[in-house]
Amino acid sequence: MKMKYNKNFDNLVDNYLFSTIRAKKRAYEEAHPKTKIVNLGVGDVVGGLSQTVVEAMQKAVGDYLSPATFKGYPPEQGYEFLRESIARYYSRLGVNLSTSEIYISDGAKSDIGNVLDLFEKTTSLIPNPVYPAYVDTNLIRGNKIKFMEGRKENNFLPLPDFSDKNSYLIYLCSPNNPTGAVYDKKQLSLWVDYANQNHSIIIFDSAYESFIRGDYPRSIFEIEGSRTCAIEISSFSKRAGFTGLRLGFSIIPNELEVQKKKIGKLWLRRQSTRFNGVSFVIQKGGEASLSEKGSRECTRQVDYYLENAKILKDLFTNLGYDVVGGVNAPYLWIDCKKDSWEFFDYLLEKHQIVGTAGAGFGSLGKNFFRLSAFALREDVEIAKERLTKGGI
Ligand code: MLT
């Protein structure tokens, strides 16, 4: 029999959304080399890391000099020191975790795709609009997708339909990428009840929890009943600036079982076959970011992005646009009143500002535009000046 490729790839759009955004930006830069582009597109951190994190990593590099302190392969589940720091971080939210329930990885995006190895082909319940990696990884796996609608009418926060008794993998992202919407405790409790009733599993993406300043849950495990129905996937990328360093983790409660199989055990089995861990240096950086001093420094960085978000939100609101998000989240979701790729081209051509077309996050994003607040303040001020003077 001849080799065949995985035909599920035919179901994907040609390029991953953020590769398209980067390519469009690059093409414009090449054609206009003297023009300053303001990049509010891909949500990538800017500026320096926290001093405490850098010092911890520098010290860790020194350990590699001597056989006595040298480190080879890291432990499959991650170093105990980092898992302890994460457990302590969660205990401040009132969530008690055993370090055996925490699995270190090279980032939330990897875990989001890899977690599908644990389940037979299934149907996933995924919001529309949504972070495109959820949809792409499910399509590659050959899963069916049932979309749940995020619209202005429900504040972009879809809730469970209790009349639907099927089991699903349910994807929730709060604070949400791309809409910036945040679930409150009551809403998440509905999801947990639904998942427990229908033997569904919630994949809770908490990559943006550090942006929460209001009274909202930062973790699904703040919700009663969640330990029997949820996996949480999180990241150091946005809370501590690790997008280039790569560090994340998943939390799988010891009670979480499907057909009497412990999901955490399957995950460890999967990871030890397919993954060789994150380097000691990076894990030391992660630990430092969770120390008292490191946390203070990281919070200052997040506050800086939140201030950017406020400036952008005020700006677009004053220009007459409906804007959600940007309060407990780094993303603003703007009703751009026209096709979002047209709006993308228009902002780039007229003001040299890059954002992300909402259509890239799903059909319901067609007339929305996402701005990322991960930018230097001077760039945000340039965008403000251009838009205030030039208008839209
Ligand atoms: C985004 O812009 O949505 C992020 O960069 C995506 C990610 O974290 O992979």
mmCIF file of C-alpha atoms and ligand atoms in Angstrom:
data_model
loop_
_atom_site.group_PDB
_atom_site.id
_atom_site.type_symbol
_atom_site.label_atom_id
_atom_site.label_comp_id
_atom_site.label_asym_id
_atom_site.label_seq_id
_atom_site.Cartn_x
_atom_site.Cartn_y
_atom_site.Cartn_z
ATOM 1 C CA MET A 1 0.000 0.000 0.000
ATOM 2 C CA LYS A 2 1.211 3.472 -0.858
ATOM 3 C CA MET A 3 1.975 6.032 1.779
ATOM 4 C CA LYS A 4 -0.860 8.451 2.424
ATOM 5 C CA TYR A 5 -0.689 11.774 4.207
ATOM 6 C CA ASN A 6 -3.079 12.737 6.968
ATOM 7 C CA LYS A 7 -6.010 14.060 4.949
ATOM 8 C CA ASN A 8 -7.261 15.977 7.987
ATOM 9 C CA PHE A 9 -4.720 18.642 7.047
ATOM 10 C CA ASP A 10 -6.974 19.427 4.072
ATOM 11 C CA ASN A 11 -9.517 20.734 6.564
ATOM 12 C CA LEU A 12 -7.205 23.485 7.826
ATOM 13 C CA VAL A 13 -6.890 26.942 6.351
ATOM 14 C CA ASP A 14 -3.619 27.237 4.414
ATOM 15 C CA ASN A 15 -1.633 29.108 7.051
ATOM 16 C CA TYR A 16 -1.852 29.408 10.791
ATOM 17 C CA LEU A 17 -3.458 32.766 11.625
ATOM 18 C CA PHE A 18 -0.444 34.335 13.302
ATOM 19 C CA SER A 19 1.901 33.209 10.535
ATOM 20 C CA THR A 20 -0.355 35.117 8.123
ATOM 21 C CA ILE A 21 -0.280 38.213 10.319
ATOM 22 C CA ARG A 22 3.519 38.068 10.588
ATOM 23 C CA ALA A 23 3.874 37.559 6.812
ATOM 24 C CA LYS A 24 1.608 40.514 6.019
ATOM 25 C CA LYS A 25 3.559 42.715 8.419
ATOM 26 C CA ARG A 26 6.880 41.604 6.917
ATOM 27 C CA ALA A 27 5.668 42.234 3.359
ATOM 28 C CA TYR A 28 4.585 45.754 4.267
ATOM 29 C CA GLU A 29 7.895 46.424 6.025
ATOM 30 C CA GLU A 30 9.867 45.278 3.003
ATOM 31 C CA ALA A 31 7.824 47.483 0.683
ATOM 32 C CA HIS A 32 8.072 50.486 3.059
ATOM 33 C CA PRO A 33 11.435 50.114 4.807
ATOM 34 C CA LYS A 34 11.399 53.638 6.277
ATOM 35 C CA THR A 35 7.956 53.402 7.834
ATOM 36 C CA LYS A 36 7.518 52.718 11.526
ATOM 37 C CA ILE A 37 4.924 50.002 12.011
ATOM 38 C CA VAL A 38 3.038 49.763 15.289
ATOM 39 C CA ASN A 39 2.580 46.098 16.043
ATOM 40 C CA LEU A 40 -0.578 45.272 17.988
ATOM 41 C CA GLY A 41 -1.071 41.987 16.173
ATOM 42 C CA VAL A 42 0.346 38.759 17.588
ATOM 43 C CA GLY A 43 0.161 38.786 21.380
ATOM 44 C CA ASP A 44 3.872 38.602 22.044
ATOM 45 C CA VAL A 45 5.525 40.209 25.050
ATOM 46 C CA VAL A 46 7.984 43.074 24.632
ATOM 47 C CA GLY A 47 10.586 44.677 26.844
ATOM 48 C CA GLY A 48 12.828 43.054 29.396
ATOM 49 C CA LEU A 49 12.246 40.119 31.669
ATOM 50 C CA SER A 50 12.106 40.612 35.406
ATOM 51 C CA GLN A 51 15.524 41.144 37.029
ATOM 52 C CA THR A 52 14.869 38.334 39.509
ATOM 53 C CA VAL A 53 14.103 35.881 36.705
ATOM 54 C CA VAL A 54 17.218 36.804 34.728
ATOM 55 C CA GLU A 55 19.476 36.517 37.791
ATOM 56 C CA ALA A 56 18.053 33.083 38.647
ATOM 57 C CA MET A 57 18.674 31.856 35.115
ATOM 58 C CA GLN A 58 22.218 33.262 35.071
ATOM 59 C CA LYS A 59 22.973 31.432 38.292
ATOM 60 C CA ALA A 60 21.453 28.232 36.917
ATOM 61 C CA VAL A 61 23.665 28.408 33.821
ATOM 62 C CA GLY A 62 26.674 28.464 36.179
ATOM 63 C CA ASP A 63 25.602 25.074 37.575
ATOM 64 C CA TYR A 64 26.378 23.461 34.227
ATOM 65 C CA LEU A 65 30.138 24.146 34.696
ATOM 66 C CA SER A 66 30.767 21.565 37.356
ATOM 67 C CA PRO A 67 29.955 17.834 37.385
ATOM 68 C CA ALA A 68 28.676 18.248 40.958
ATOM 69 C CA THR A 69 25.886 20.614 39.900
ATOM 70 C CA PHE A 70 25.517 19.710 36.222
ATOM 71 C CA LYS A 71 22.017 18.785 35.034
ATOM 72 C CA GLY A 72 21.205 16.296 32.305
ATOM 73 C CA TYR A 73 17.688 15.278 31.336
ATOM 74 C CA PRO A 74 15.165 17.028 33.526
ATOM 75 C CA PRO A 75 12.606 14.903 35.434
ATOM 76 C CA GLU A 76 9.735 13.949 33.132
ATOM 77 C CA GLN A 77 7.127 15.766 35.144
ATOM 78 C CA GLY A 78 9.297 18.814 35.817
ATOM 79 C CA TYR A 79 11.545 19.700 38.772
ATOM 80 C CA GLU A 80 9.900 19.400 42.161
ATOM 81 C CA PHE A 81 11.059 22.936 43.091
ATOM 82 C CA LEU A 82 8.983 24.435 40.271
ATOM 83 C CA ARG A 83 5.953 22.261 40.923
ATOM 84 C CA GLU A 84 6.115 23.300 44.595
ATOM 85 C CA SER A 85 6.225 26.974 43.612
ATOM 86 C CA ILE A 86 3.209 26.517 41.355
ATOM 87 C CA ALA A 87 1.309 24.693 44.108
ATOM 88 C CA ARG A 88 2.095 27.609 46.469
ATOM 89 C CA TYR A 89 0.888 30.093 43.848
ATOM 90 C CA TYR A 90 -2.413 28.209 43.574
ATOM 91 C CA SER A 91 -2.804 27.975 47.325
ATOM 92 C CA ARG A 92 -2.972 31.778 47.351
ATOM 93 C CA LEU A 93 -6.101 31.408 45.182
ATOM 94 C CA GLY A 94 -7.522 28.983 47.713
ATOM 95 C CA VAL A 95 -6.748 25.997 45.471
ATOM 96 C CA ASN A 96 -4.951 23.079 47.094
ATOM 97 C CA LEU A 97 -2.892 21.017 44.692
ATOM 98 C CA SER A 98 -0.498 18.181 45.215
ATOM 99 C CA THR A 99 2.723 18.561 43.232
ATOM 100 C CA SER A 100 1.881 15.175 41.697
ATOM 101 C CA GLU A 101 -0.977 16.901 39.853
ATOM 102 C CA ILE A 102 1.269 19.470 38.150
ATOM 103 C CA TYR A 103 3.028 18.610 34.874
ATOM 104 C CA ILE A 104 5.631 21.016 33.498
ATOM 105 C CA SER A 105 5.810 21.565 29.746
ATOM 106 C CA ASP A 106 7.290 23.849 27.129
ATOM 107 C CA GLY A 107 4.141 25.935 26.917
ATOM 108 C CA ALA A 108 0.371 25.946 26.889
ATOM 109 C CA LYS A 109 0.145 25.689 23.122
ATOM 110 C CA SER A 110 1.955 22.338 23.095
ATOM 111 C CA ASP A 111 -0.264 20.942 25.845
ATOM 112 C CA ILE A 112 -3.415 22.139 24.100
ATOM 113 C CA GLY A 113 -2.595 20.002 21.085
ATOM 114 C CA ASN A 114 -0.992 17.104 22.944
ATOM 115 C CA VAL A 115 -3.855 16.547 25.355
ATOM 116 C CA LEU A 116 -5.861 15.120 22.455
ATOM 117 C CA ASP A 117 -3.622 12.028 22.560
ATOM 118 C CA LEU A 118 -5.405 11.029 25.774
ATOM 119 C CA PHE A 119 -8.859 10.576 24.327
ATOM 120 C CA GLU A 120 -10.388 8.553 21.547
ATOM 121 C CA LYS A 121 -11.686 10.560 18.639
ATOM 122 C CA THR A 122 -14.545 12.611 19.966
ATOM 123 C CA THR A 123 -16.583 15.753 19.508
ATOM 124 C CA SER A 124 -15.185 18.943 20.943
ATOM 125 C CA LEU A 125 -17.255 21.875 22.045
ATOM 126 C CA ILE A 126 -15.333 24.969 21.059
ATOM 127 C CA PRO A 127 -16.286 28.640 21.246
ATOM 128 C CA ASN A 128 -16.547 30.745 18.116
ATOM 129 C CA PRO A 129 -14.600 33.045 18.010
ATOM 130 C CA VAL A 130 -11.597 31.358 19.602
ATOM 131 C CA TYR A 131 -7.818 30.950 19.757
ATOM 132 C CA PRO A 132 -7.217 29.045 16.495
ATOM 133 C CA ALA A 133 -5.004 26.331 17.991
ATOM 134 C CA TYR A 134 -8.045 24.651 19.590
ATOM 135 C CA VAL A 135 -9.772 24.240 16.251
ATOM 136 C CA ASP A 136 -6.669 23.303 14.261
ATOM 137 C CA THR A 137 -5.509 20.612 16.686
ATOM 138 C CA ASN A 138 -8.963 19.044 16.750
ATOM 139 C CA LEU A 139 -9.177 19.063 12.971
ATOM 140 C CA ILE A 140 -5.749 17.435 12.638
ATOM 141 C CA ARG A 141 -6.853 14.773 15.113
ATOM 142 C CA GLY A 142 -9.996 14.146 13.061
ATOM 143 C CA ASN A 143 -12.356 15.147 15.852
ATOM 144 C CA LYS A 144 -15.758 16.607 15.168
ATOM 145 C CA ILE A 145 -16.296 20.151 16.348
ATOM 146 C CA LYS A 146 -19.469 21.659 17.668
ATOM 147 C CA PHE A 147 -19.191 25.413 17.923
ATOM 148 C CA MET A 148 -20.787 27.466 20.670
ATOM 149 C CA GLU A 149 -21.483 31.041 19.810
ATOM 150 C CA GLY A 150 -19.800 33.997 21.435
ATOM 151 C CA ARG A 151 -21.811 37.090 20.544
ATOM 152 C CA LYS A 152 -22.440 40.552 21.931
ATOM 153 C CA GLU A 153 -25.777 39.255 23.273
ATOM 154 C CA ASN A 154 -24.043 36.786 25.614
ATOM 155 C CA ASN A 155 -21.038 39.053 26.277
ATOM 156 C CA PHE A 156 -18.947 36.567 24.254
ATOM 157 C CA LEU A 157 -19.342 34.042 27.072
ATOM 158 C CA PRO A 158 -21.223 30.978 25.832
ATOM 159 C CA LEU A 159 -22.938 28.911 28.520
ATOM 160 C CA PRO A 160 -23.867 25.219 28.525
ATOM 161 C CA ASP A 161 -27.016 23.898 26.937
ATOM 162 C CA PHE A 162 -28.299 21.489 29.580
ATOM 163 C CA SER A 163 -30.697 19.880 27.102
ATOM 164 C CA ASP A 164 -27.695 18.503 25.199
ATOM 165 C CA LYS A 165 -26.753 15.263 26.993
ATOM 166 C CA ASN A 166 -23.716 14.333 24.901
ATOM 167 C CA SER A 167 -20.170 14.120 26.246
ATOM 168 C CA TYR A 168 -17.641 16.576 24.901
ATOM 169 C CA LEU A 169 -14.180 17.914 25.324
ATOM 170 C CA ILE A 170 -15.123 21.455 26.269
ATOM 171 C CA TYR A 171 -12.659 24.277 25.607
ATOM 172 C CA LEU A 172 -12.887 27.325 27.821
ATOM 173 C CA CYS A 173 -10.432 30.211 27.799
ATOM 174 C CA SER A 174 -10.859 32.859 30.487
ATOM 175 C CA PRO A 175 -9.775 35.654 30.199
ATOM 176 C CA ASN A 176 -10.608 34.924 26.626
ATOM 177 C CA ASN A 177 -8.406 35.104 23.610
ATOM 178 C CA PRO A 178 -9.506 36.909 21.412
ATOM 179 C CA THR A 179 -12.469 38.695 23.059
ATOM 180 C CA GLY A 180 -10.998 39.499 26.473
ATOM 181 C CA ALA A 181 -14.259 38.307 28.076
ATOM 182 C CA VAL A 182 -13.958 36.745 31.550
ATOM 183 C CA TYR A 183 -16.235 34.143 33.117
ATOM 184 C CA ASP A 184 -17.448 34.765 36.648
ATOM 185 C CA LYS A 185 -17.753 32.104 39.324
ATOM 186 C CA LYS A 186 -21.440 31.412 38.696
ATOM 187 C CA GLN A 187 -20.911 30.918 34.979
ATOM 188 C CA LEU A 188 -17.960 28.585 35.480
ATOM 189 C CA SER A 189 -19.995 26.624 38.036
ATOM 190 C CA LEU A 190 -22.601 26.021 35.336
ATOM 191 C CA TRP A 191 -19.898 24.610 33.079
ATOM 192 C CA VAL A 192 -18.554 22.371 35.833
ATOM 193 C CA ASP A 193 -22.060 21.072 36.641
ATOM 194 C CA TYR A 194 -22.703 20.431 32.971
ATOM 195 C CA ALA A 195 -19.406 18.601 32.481
ATOM 196 C CA ASN A 196 -19.957 16.415 35.554
ATOM 197 C CA GLN A 197 -23.511 15.567 34.514
ATOM 198 C CA ASN A 198 -22.544 14.580 30.970
ATOM 199 C CA HIS A 199 -19.139 12.946 31.582
ATOM 200 C CA SER A 200 -17.461 15.714 29.639
ATOM 201 C CA ILE A 201 -13.976 17.067 30.227
ATOM 202 C CA ILE A 202 -13.245 20.790 30.400
ATOM 203 C CA ILE A 203 -9.936 21.942 28.971
ATOM 204 C CA PHE A 204 -9.482 25.225 30.791
ATOM 205 C CA ASP A 205 -6.910 27.565 29.273
ATOM 206 C CA SER A 206 -5.804 30.016 31.964
ATOM 207 C CA ALA A 207 -2.874 31.547 30.054
ATOM 208 C CA TYR A 208 -4.153 35.079 30.761
ATOM 209 C CA GLU A 209 -5.209 34.673 34.410
ATOM 210 C CA SER A 210 -2.564 37.122 35.634
ATOM 211 C CA PHE A 211 -4.471 39.952 33.910
ATOM 212 C CA ILE A 212 -7.463 39.520 36.187
ATOM 213 C CA ARG A 213 -7.883 42.428 38.587
ATOM 214 C CA GLY A 214 -11.587 42.017 39.316
ATOM 215 C CA ASP A 215 -13.438 39.363 41.297
ATOM 216 C CA TYR A 216 -13.230 36.503 38.786
ATOM 217 C CA PRO A 217 -11.820 32.996 39.124
ATOM 218 C CA ARG A 218 -8.237 32.645 37.912
ATOM 219 C CA SER A 219 -8.411 28.887 37.898
ATOM 220 C CA ILE A 220 -11.146 26.375 37.128
ATOM 221 C CA PHE A 221 -10.123 24.646 40.354
ATOM 222 C CA GLU A 222 -11.624 27.528 42.327
ATOM 223 C CA ILE A 223 -14.950 25.992 41.298
ATOM 224 C CA GLU A 224 -16.496 23.240 43.401
ATOM 225 C CA GLY A 225 -16.731 19.925 41.571
ATOM 226 C CA SER A 226 -14.074 20.780 38.999
ATOM 227 C CA ARG A 227 -11.574 18.149 40.150
ATOM 228 C CA THR A 228 -13.631 15.393 38.567
ATOM 229 C CA CYS A 229 -14.106 17.084 35.198
ATOM 230 C CA ALA A 230 -11.312 19.519 34.342
ATOM 231 C CA ILE A 231 -7.769 19.882 33.123
ATOM 232 C CA GLU A 232 -6.156 23.294 33.427
ATOM 233 C CA ILE A 233 -3.473 24.382 30.971
ATOM 234 C CA SER A 234 -1.415 27.423 31.807
ATOM 235 C CA SER A 235 1.664 29.312 30.829
ATOM 236 C CA PHE A 236 4.511 31.541 31.955
ATOM 237 C CA SER A 237 4.416 33.366 28.609
ATOM 238 C CA LYS A 238 2.084 36.181 29.419
ATOM 239 C CA ARG A 239 2.394 36.444 33.212
ATOM 240 C CA ALA A 240 6.198 36.425 33.225
ATOM 241 C CA GLY A 241 7.254 37.196 29.640
ATOM 242 C CA PHE A 242 8.412 33.664 28.706
ATOM 243 C CA THR A 243 7.129 33.543 25.096
ATOM 244 C CA GLY A 244 10.672 33.059 23.842
ATOM 245 C CA LEU A 245 11.866 30.899 26.760
ATOM 246 C CA ARG A 246 9.002 28.374 26.637
ATOM 247 C CA LEU A 247 7.491 27.218 29.912
ATOM 248 C CA GLY A 248 3.987 26.098 30.798
ATOM 249 C CA PHE A 249 2.177 23.464 32.795
ATOM 250 C CA SER A 250 -0.958 21.392 32.994
ATOM 251 C CA ILE A 251 -2.877 20.504 36.114
ATOM 252 C CA ILE A 252 -4.625 17.164 36.099
ATOM 253 C CA PRO A 253 -6.325 16.310 39.404
ATOM 254 C CA ASN A 254 -5.648 12.849 40.776
ATOM 255 C CA GLU A 255 -9.404 12.168 40.791
ATOM 256 C CA LEU A 256 -9.843 12.839 37.073
ATOM 257 C CA GLU A 257 -10.788 9.550 35.430
ATOM 258 C CA VAL A 258 -12.331 8.405 32.183
ATOM 259 C CA GLN A 259 -13.560 4.789 32.106
ATOM 260 C CA LYS A 260 -11.756 4.325 35.425
ATOM 261 C CA LYS A 261 -8.405 5.334 33.879
ATOM 262 C CA LYS A 262 -6.530 8.079 35.668
ATOM 263 C CA ILE A 263 -5.988 10.824 33.101
ATOM 264 C CA GLY A 264 -2.907 12.171 34.918
ATOM 265 C CA LYS A 265 -1.266 8.758 34.624
ATOM 266 C CA LEU A 266 -1.959 8.641 30.890
ATOM 267 C CA TRP A 267 -0.549 12.140 30.501
ATOM 268 C CA LEU A 268 2.678 11.228 32.285
ATOM 269 C CA ARG A 269 2.949 8.101 30.146
ATOM 270 C CA ARG A 270 2.473 10.214 27.017
ATOM 271 C CA GLN A 271 4.914 12.894 28.092
ATOM 272 C CA SER A 272 7.637 10.448 29.072
ATOM 273 C CA THR A 273 7.475 8.875 25.615
ATOM 274 C CA ARG A 274 7.185 12.015 23.547
ATOM 275 C CA PHE A 275 8.774 14.816 25.556
ATOM 276 C CA ASN A 276 12.095 15.239 27.313
ATOM 277 C CA GLY A 277 11.250 18.134 29.542
ATOM 278 C CA VAL A 278 12.157 21.782 29.915
ATOM 279 C CA SER A 279 15.701 22.821 30.738
ATOM 280 C CA PHE A 280 16.778 23.417 34.332
ATOM 281 C CA VAL A 281 17.675 27.027 33.481
ATOM 282 C CA ILE A 282 14.193 27.878 32.271
ATOM 283 C CA GLN A 283 12.524 26.083 35.168
ATOM 284 C CA LYS A 284 14.710 28.056 37.588
ATOM 285 C CA GLY A 285 13.545 31.224 35.819
ATOM 286 C CA GLY A 286 9.944 30.078 36.258
ATOM 287 C CA GLU A 287 10.506 29.423 39.955
ATOM 288 C CA ALA A 288 12.019 32.890 40.391
ATOM 289 C CA SER A 289 9.028 34.490 38.663
ATOM 290 C CA LEU A 290 6.826 32.984 41.372
ATOM 291 C CA SER A 291 8.980 34.175 44.273
ATOM 292 C CA GLU A 292 7.743 37.178 46.228
ATOM 293 C CA LYS A 293 10.108 39.581 44.471
ATOM 294 C CA GLY A 294 9.689 37.946 41.056
ATOM 295 C CA SER A 295 5.903 38.038 41.356
ATOM 296 C CA ARG A 296 5.992 41.753 42.196
ATOM 297 C CA GLU A 297 8.126 42.458 39.132
ATOM 298 C CA CYS A 298 5.933 40.321 36.860
ATOM 299 C CA THR A 299 2.775 41.995 38.169
ATOM 300 C CA ARG A 300 4.303 45.380 37.306
ATOM 301 C CA GLN A 301 4.828 44.177 33.730
ATOM 302 C CA VAL A 302 1.262 42.943 33.466
ATOM 303 C CA ASP A 303 0.024 46.273 34.904
ATOM 304 C CA TYR A 304 1.974 48.041 32.173
ATOM 305 C CA TYR A 305 0.145 46.028 29.483
ATOM 306 C CA LEU A 306 -3.175 46.658 31.200
ATOM 307 C CA GLU A 307 -2.459 50.382 31.072
ATOM 308 C CA ASN A 308 -1.772 50.028 27.320
ATOM 309 C CA ALA A 309 -5.095 48.235 26.996
ATOM 310 C CA LYS A 310 -6.869 51.090 28.755
ATOM 311 C CA ILE A 311 -5.322 53.700 26.467
ATOM 312 C CA LEU A 312 -6.353 51.709 23.389
ATOM 313 C CA LYS A 313 -9.826 51.039 24.709
ATOM 314 C CA ASP A 314 -10.447 54.729 25.455
ATOM 315 C CA LEU A 315 -9.068 55.643 22.060
ATOM 316 C CA PHE A 316 -11.338 53.351 20.052
ATOM 317 C CA THR A 317 -14.350 54.115 22.221
ATOM 318 C CA ASN A 318 -13.793 57.831 21.598
ATOM 319 C CA LEU A 319 -13.540 57.104 17.899
ATOM 320 C CA GLY A 320 -17.052 55.662 18.076
ATOM 321 C CA TYR A 321 -16.369 51.942 18.201
ATOM 322 C CA ASP A 322 -17.879 49.322 20.489
ATOM 323 C CA VAL A 323 -15.021 47.692 22.361
ATOM 324 C CA VAL A 324 -15.046 44.766 24.762
ATOM 325 C CA GLY A 325 -12.118 43.219 26.628
ATOM 326 C CA GLY A 326 -8.987 45.098 27.579
ATOM 327 C CA VAL A 327 -9.916 45.322 31.270
ATOM 328 C CA ASN A 328 -9.006 41.999 32.858
ATOM 329 C CA ALA A 329 -7.314 40.913 29.658
ATOM 330 C CA PRO A 330 -4.603 42.052 27.237
ATOM 331 C CA TYR A 331 -6.879 41.831 24.184
ATOM 332 C CA LEU A 332 -9.441 44.315 22.898
ATOM 333 C CA TRP A 333 -12.229 43.079 20.686
ATOM 334 C CA ILE A 334 -13.508 45.864 18.493
ATOM 335 C CA ASP A 335 -16.678 45.828 16.442
ATOM 336 C CA CYS A 336 -15.040 47.189 13.280
ATOM 337 C CA LYS A 337 -18.357 47.404 11.409
ATOM 338 C CA LYS A 338 -16.908 45.915 8.253
ATOM 339 C CA ASP A 339 -15.024 42.883 6.985
ATOM 340 C CA SER A 340 -12.148 42.410 9.402
ATOM 341 C CA TRP A 341 -9.490 41.686 6.769
ATOM 342 C CA GLU A 342 -10.522 44.903 4.982
ATOM 343 C CA PHE A 343 -10.148 46.735 8.270
ATOM 344 C CA PHE A 344 -6.757 45.073 8.757
ATOM 345 C CA ASP A 345 -5.535 46.321 5.345
ATOM 346 C CA TYR A 346 -7.013 49.744 5.945
ATOM 347 C CA LEU A 347 -5.285 50.232 9.323
ATOM 348 C CA LEU A 348 -2.004 48.993 7.914
ATOM 349 C CA GLU A 349 -2.132 51.154 4.772
ATOM 350 C CA LYS A 350 -3.473 54.309 6.354
ATOM 351 C CA HIS A 351 -1.886 54.243 9.817
ATOM 352 C CA GLN A 352 0.764 51.526 9.654
ATOM 353 C CA ILE A 353 -0.863 49.725 12.560
ATOM 354 C CA VAL A 354 -1.006 45.929 12.632
ATOM 355 C CA GLY A 355 -3.826 44.165 14.482
ATOM 356 C CA THR A 356 -5.493 40.802 13.924
ATOM 357 C CA ALA A 357 -8.546 40.289 11.748
ATOM 358 C CA GLY A 358 -11.324 38.746 13.812
ATOM 359 C CA ALA A 359 -12.213 36.391 10.941
ATOM 360 C CA GLY A 360 -9.047 34.458 11.798
ATOM 361 C CA PHE A 361 -10.665 33.424 15.094
ATOM 362 C CA GLY A 362 -13.814 32.016 13.508
ATOM 363 C CA SER A 363 -16.824 33.004 11.458
ATOM 364 C CA LEU A 364 -18.319 35.101 14.270
ATOM 365 C CA GLY A 365 -15.190 37.240 14.287
ATOM 366 C CA LYS A 366 -15.846 38.326 10.707
ATOM 367 C CA ASN A 367 -16.668 41.927 11.596
ATOM 368 C CA PHE A 368 -14.429 42.239 14.648
ATOM 369 C CA PHE A 369 -10.842 43.251 15.076
ATOM 370 C CA ARG A 370 -8.434 42.209 17.841
ATOM 371 C CA LEU A 371 -5.803 44.546 19.222
ATOM 372 C CA SER A 372 -3.101 43.244 21.510
ATOM 373 C CA ALA A 373 -1.849 45.427 24.352
ATOM 374 C CA PHE A 374 1.519 43.634 24.383
ATOM 375 C CA ALA A 375 3.466 46.635 23.120
ATOM 376 C CA LEU A 376 5.830 49.351 24.271
ATOM 377 C CA ARG A 377 4.038 52.418 25.602
ATOM 378 C CA GLU A 378 5.697 54.663 23.017
ATOM 379 C CA ASP A 379 4.203 52.495 20.246
ATOM 380 C CA VAL A 380 0.752 52.719 21.789
ATOM 381 C CA GLU A 381 1.178 56.510 21.952
ATOM 382 C CA ILE A 382 2.201 56.592 18.278
ATOM 383 C CA ALA A 383 -0.918 54.599 17.367
ATOM 384 C CA LYS A 384 -3.005 57.000 19.425
ATOM 385 C CA GLU A 385 -1.540 60.044 17.725
ATOM 386 C CA ARG A 386 -1.956 58.634 14.232
ATOM 387 C CA LEU A 387 -5.563 57.613 14.811
ATOM 388 C CA THR A 388 -6.532 60.813 16.650
ATOM 389 C CA LYS A 389 -5.033 63.042 13.948
ATOM 390 C CA GLY A 390 -5.832 60.947 10.905
ATOM 391 C CA GLY A 391 -9.174 59.498 12.012
ATOM 392 C CA ILE A 392 -10.569 56.225 10.791
HETATM 393 C C1 MLT B 1 -1.972 35.449 20.337
HETATM 394 O O1 MLT B 1 -1.640 36.437 19.719
HETATM 395 O O2 MLT B 1 -3.132 35.047 20.379
HETATM 396 C C2 MLT B 1 -0.920 34.685 21.063
HETATM 397 O O3 MLT B 1 0.331 35.075 20.686
HETATM 398 C C3 MLT B 1 -1.140 33.288 20.807
HETATM 399 C C4 MLT B 1 -0.305 32.383 21.600
HETATM 400 O O4 MLT B 1 -0.143 32.592 22.793
HETATM 401 O O5 MLT B 1 0.129 31.393 21.015
#
